[in-house]
PDB file of C-alpha atoms in Angstrom:
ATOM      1  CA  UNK A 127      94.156 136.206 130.075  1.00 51.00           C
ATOM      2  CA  UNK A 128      92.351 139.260 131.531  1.00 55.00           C
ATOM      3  CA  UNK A 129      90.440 138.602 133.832  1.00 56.00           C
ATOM      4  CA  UNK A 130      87.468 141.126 133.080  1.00 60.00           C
ATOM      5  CA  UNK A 131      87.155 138.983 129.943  1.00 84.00           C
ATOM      6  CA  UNK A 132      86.048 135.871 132.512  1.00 85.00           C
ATOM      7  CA  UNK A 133      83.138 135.685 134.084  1.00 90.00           C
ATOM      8  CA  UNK A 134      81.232 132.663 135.396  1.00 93.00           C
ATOM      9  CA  UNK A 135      77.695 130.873 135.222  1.00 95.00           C
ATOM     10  CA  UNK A 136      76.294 128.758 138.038  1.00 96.00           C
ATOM     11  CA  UNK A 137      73.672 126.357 137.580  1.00 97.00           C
ATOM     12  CA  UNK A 138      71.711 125.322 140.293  1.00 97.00           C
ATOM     13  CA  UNK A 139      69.283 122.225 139.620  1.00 97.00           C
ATOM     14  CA  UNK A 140      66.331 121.702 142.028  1.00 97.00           C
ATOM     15  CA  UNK A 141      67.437 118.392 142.539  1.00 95.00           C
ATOM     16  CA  UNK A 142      70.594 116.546 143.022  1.00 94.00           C
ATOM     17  CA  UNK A 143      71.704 115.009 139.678  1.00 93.00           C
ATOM     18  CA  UNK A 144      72.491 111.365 139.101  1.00 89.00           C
ATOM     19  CA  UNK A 145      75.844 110.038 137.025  1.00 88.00           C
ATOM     20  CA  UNK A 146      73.251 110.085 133.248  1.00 91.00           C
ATOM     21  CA  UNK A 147      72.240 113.613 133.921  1.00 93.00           C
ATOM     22  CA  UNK A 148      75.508 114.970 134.721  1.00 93.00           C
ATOM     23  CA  UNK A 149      76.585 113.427 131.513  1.00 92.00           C
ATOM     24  CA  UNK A 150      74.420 114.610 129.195  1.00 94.00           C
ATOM     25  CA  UNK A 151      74.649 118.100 130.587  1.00 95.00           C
ATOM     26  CA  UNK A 152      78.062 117.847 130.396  1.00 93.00           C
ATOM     27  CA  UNK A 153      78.477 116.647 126.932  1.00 92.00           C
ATOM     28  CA  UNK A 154      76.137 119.338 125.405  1.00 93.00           C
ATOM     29  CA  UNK A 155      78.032 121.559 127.269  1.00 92.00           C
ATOM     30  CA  UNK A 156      81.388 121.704 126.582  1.00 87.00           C
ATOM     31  CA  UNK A 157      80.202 122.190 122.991  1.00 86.00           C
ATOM     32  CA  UNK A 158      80.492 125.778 123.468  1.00 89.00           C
ATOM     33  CA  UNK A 159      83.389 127.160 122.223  1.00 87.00           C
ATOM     34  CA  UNK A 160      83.302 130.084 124.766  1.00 90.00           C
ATOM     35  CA  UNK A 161      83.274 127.510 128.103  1.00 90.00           C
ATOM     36  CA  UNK A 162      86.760 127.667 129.028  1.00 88.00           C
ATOM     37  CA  UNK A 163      86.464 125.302 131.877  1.00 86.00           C
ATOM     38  CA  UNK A 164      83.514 123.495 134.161  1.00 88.00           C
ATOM     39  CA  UNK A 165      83.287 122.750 137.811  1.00 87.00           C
ATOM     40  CA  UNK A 166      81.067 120.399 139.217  1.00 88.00           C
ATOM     41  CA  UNK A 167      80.020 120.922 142.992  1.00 88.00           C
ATOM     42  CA  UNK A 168      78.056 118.734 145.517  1.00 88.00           C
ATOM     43  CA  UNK A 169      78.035 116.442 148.258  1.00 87.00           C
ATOM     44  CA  UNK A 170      81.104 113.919 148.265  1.00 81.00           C
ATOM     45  CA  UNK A 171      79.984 110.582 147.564  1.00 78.00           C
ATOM     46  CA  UNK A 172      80.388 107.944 150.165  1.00 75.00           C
ATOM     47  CA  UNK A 173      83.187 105.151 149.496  1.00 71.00           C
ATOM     48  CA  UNK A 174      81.327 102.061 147.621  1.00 65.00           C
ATOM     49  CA  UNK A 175      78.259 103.899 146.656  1.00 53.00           C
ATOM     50  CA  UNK A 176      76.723 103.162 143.489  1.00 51.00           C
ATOM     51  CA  UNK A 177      80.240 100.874 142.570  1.00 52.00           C
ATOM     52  CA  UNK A 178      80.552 100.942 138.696  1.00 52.00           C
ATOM     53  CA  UNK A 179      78.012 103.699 138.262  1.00 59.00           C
ATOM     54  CA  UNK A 180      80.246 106.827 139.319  1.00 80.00           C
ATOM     55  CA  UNK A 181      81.839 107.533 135.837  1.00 82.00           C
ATOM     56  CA  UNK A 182      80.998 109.539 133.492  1.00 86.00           C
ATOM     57  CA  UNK A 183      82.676 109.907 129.883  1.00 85.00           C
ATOM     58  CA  UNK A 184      83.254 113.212 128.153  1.00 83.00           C
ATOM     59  CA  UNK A 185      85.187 113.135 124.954  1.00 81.00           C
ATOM     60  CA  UNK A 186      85.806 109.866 124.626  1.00 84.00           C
ATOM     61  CA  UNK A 187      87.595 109.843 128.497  1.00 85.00           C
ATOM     62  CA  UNK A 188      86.066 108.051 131.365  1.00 87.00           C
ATOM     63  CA  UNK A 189      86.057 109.952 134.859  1.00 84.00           C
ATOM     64  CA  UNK A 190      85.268 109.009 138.086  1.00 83.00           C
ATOM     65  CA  UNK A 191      82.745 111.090 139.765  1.00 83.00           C
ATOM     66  CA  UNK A 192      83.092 111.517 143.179  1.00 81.00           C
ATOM     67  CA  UNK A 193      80.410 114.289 144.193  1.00 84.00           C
ATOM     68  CA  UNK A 194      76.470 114.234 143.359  1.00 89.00           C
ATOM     69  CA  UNK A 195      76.269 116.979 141.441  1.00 92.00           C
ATOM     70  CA  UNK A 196      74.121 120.039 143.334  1.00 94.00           C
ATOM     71  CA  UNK A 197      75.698 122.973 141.033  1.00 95.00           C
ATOM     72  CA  UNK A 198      77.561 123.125 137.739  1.00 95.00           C
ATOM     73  CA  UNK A 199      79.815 126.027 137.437  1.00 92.00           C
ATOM     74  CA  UNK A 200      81.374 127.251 134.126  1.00 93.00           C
ATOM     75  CA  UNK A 201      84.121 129.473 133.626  1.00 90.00           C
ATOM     76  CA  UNK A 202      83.152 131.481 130.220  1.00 92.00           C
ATOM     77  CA  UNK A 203      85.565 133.826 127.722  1.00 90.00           C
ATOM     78  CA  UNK A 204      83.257 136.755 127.048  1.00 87.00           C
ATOM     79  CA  UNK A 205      85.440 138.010 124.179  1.00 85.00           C
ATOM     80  CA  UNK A 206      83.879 135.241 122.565  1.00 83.00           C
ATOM     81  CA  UNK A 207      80.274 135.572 122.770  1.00 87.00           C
ATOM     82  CA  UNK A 208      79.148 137.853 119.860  1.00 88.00           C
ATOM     83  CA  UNK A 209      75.503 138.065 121.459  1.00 91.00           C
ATOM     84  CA  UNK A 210      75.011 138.043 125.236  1.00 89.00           C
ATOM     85  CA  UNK A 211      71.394 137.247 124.810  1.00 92.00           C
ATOM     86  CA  UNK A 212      72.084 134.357 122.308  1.00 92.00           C
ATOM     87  CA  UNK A 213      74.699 133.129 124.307  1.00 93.00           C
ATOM     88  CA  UNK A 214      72.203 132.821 127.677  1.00 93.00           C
ATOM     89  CA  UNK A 215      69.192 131.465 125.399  1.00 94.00           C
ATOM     90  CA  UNK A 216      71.663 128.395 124.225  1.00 94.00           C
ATOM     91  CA  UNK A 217      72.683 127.848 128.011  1.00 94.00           C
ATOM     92  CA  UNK A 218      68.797 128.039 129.375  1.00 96.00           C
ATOM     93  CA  UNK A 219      67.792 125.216 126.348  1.00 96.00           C
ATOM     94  CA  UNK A 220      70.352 122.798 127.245  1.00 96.00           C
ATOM     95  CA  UNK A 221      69.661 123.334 130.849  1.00 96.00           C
ATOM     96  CA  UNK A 222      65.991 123.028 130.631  1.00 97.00           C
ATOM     97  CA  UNK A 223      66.354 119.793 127.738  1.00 96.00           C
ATOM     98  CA  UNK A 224      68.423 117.645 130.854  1.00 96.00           C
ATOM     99  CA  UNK A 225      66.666 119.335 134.000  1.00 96.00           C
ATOM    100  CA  UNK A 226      62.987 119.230 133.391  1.00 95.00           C
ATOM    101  CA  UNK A 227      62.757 119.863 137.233  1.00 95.00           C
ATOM    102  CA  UNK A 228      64.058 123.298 137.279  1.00 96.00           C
ATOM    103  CA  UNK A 229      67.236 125.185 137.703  1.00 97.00           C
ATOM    104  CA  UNK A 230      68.515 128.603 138.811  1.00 97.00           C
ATOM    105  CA  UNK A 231      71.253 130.166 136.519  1.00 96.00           C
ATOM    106  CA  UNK A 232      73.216 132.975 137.809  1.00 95.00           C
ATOM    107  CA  UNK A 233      75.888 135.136 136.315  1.00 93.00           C
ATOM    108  CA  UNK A 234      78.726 136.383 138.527  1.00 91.00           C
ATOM    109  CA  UNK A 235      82.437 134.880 139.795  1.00 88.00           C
ATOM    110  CA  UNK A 236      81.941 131.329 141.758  1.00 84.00           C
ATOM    111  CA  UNK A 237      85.716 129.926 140.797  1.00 79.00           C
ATOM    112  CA  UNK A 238      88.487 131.503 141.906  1.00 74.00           C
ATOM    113  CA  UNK A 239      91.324 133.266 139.679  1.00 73.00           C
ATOM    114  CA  UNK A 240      94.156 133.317 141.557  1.00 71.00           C
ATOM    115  CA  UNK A 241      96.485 131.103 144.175  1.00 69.00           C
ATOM    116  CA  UNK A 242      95.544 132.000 147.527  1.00 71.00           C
ATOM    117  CA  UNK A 243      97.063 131.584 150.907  1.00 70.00           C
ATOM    118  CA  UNK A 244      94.986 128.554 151.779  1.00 68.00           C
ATOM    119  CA  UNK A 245      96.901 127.089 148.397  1.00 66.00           C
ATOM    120  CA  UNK A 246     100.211 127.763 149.661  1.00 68.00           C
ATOM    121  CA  UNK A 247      99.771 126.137 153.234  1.00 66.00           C
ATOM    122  CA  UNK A 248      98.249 122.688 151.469  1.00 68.00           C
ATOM    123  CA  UNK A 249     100.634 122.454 148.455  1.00 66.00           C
ATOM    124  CA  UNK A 250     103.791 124.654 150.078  1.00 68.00           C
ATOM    125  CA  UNK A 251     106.878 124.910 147.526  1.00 71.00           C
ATOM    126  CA  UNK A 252     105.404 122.582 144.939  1.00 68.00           C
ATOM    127  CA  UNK A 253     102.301 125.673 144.368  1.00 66.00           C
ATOM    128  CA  UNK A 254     104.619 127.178 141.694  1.00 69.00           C
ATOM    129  CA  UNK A 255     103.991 124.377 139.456  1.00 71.00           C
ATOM    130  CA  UNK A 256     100.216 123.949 139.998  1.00 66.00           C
ATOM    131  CA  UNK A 257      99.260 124.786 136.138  1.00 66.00           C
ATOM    132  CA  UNK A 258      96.656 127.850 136.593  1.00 63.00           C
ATOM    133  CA  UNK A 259      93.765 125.762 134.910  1.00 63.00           C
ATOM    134  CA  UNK A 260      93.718 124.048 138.214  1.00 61.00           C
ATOM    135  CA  UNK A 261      93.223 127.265 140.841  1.00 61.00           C
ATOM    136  CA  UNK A 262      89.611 127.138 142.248  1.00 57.00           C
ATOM    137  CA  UNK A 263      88.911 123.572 140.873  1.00 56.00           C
ATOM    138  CA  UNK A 264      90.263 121.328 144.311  1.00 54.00           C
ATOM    139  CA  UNK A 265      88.709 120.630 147.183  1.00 55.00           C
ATOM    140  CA  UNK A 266      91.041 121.598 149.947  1.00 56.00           C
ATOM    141  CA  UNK A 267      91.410 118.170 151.866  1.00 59.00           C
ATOM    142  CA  UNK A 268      92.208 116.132 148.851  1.00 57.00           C
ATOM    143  CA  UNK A 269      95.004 115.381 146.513  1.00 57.00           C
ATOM    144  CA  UNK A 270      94.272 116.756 143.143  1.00 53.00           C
ATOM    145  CA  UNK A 271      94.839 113.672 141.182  1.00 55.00           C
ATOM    146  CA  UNK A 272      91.882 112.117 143.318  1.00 53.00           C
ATOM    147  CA  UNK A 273      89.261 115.173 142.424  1.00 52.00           C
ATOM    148  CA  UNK A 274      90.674 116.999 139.348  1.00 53.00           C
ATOM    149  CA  UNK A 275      90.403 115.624 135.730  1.00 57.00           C
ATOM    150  CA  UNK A 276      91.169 118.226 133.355  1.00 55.00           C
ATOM    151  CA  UNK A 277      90.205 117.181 129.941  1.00 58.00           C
ATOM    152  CA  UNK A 278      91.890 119.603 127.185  1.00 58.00           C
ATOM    153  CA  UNK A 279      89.507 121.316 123.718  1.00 60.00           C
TER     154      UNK A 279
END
């Protein structure tokens, strides 16, 4: 895909969200056929917080959430937004219907595109097979199967 048809949205909530939140957000979300993929950022939840509490379930698939979520970033396919202004409207109602507190969005590039040297030195040979969906979405001192859920269309 070309990349000048990507661009990215971050939305920054005025308060940390809880496990519900993230949820809903989520699942209103990734109704949008033009969100290609979502990143959730924040502080790493302790081991043993909240046990049982730290899921959340999009499409039907339970994941474990191990951050409390400060900013959601989503990867968007402008070739398939027909009206820029629409398109931002629909973002800003679901926002403001699960963050009555306020958010900041923000248009610009927040995930990276492309394998970087910092990707070769953790993952060495084995970066050739690292599917592309997955560059930008890892924290660098973890194993991906302990932060990354990818959860297809």
């Amino acid at each position: 895909m070309d990349e000048s048809q990507m661009t990215d949205i971050e939305i920054f909530p005025h308060r940390l969200l809880g496990c519900e939140t993230t949820e809903k957000l989520l699942t209103d979300l990734k109704d949008i056929d033009a969100v290609k993929r979502i990143v959730l950022h924040g502080r790493r939840l302790p081991p043993g917080e909240g046990e049982g509490n730290r899921f959340i379930t999009i499409k039907g698939e339970k994941i474990d959430l191990y951050v409390k979520t400060g900013r959601v970033l989503i990867e968007i396919e402008t070739v398939e937004i027909e009206d820029p202004d629409e398109f931002h409207d629909q973002l800003r109602a679901i926002c403001t219907r699960h963050l009555p507190f306020g958010f900041n969005m923000t248009e610009g590039t927040f995930i990276r595109k492309e394998k970087t040297v910092s990707d070769m030195l953790k993952f060495g040979e084995t970066l050739d097979d690292l599917s592309d969906e997955f560059v930008g979405l890892t924290d660098q001192n973890a194993l991906i199967s302990e932060r990354t859920t990818a959860i297809k269309k």
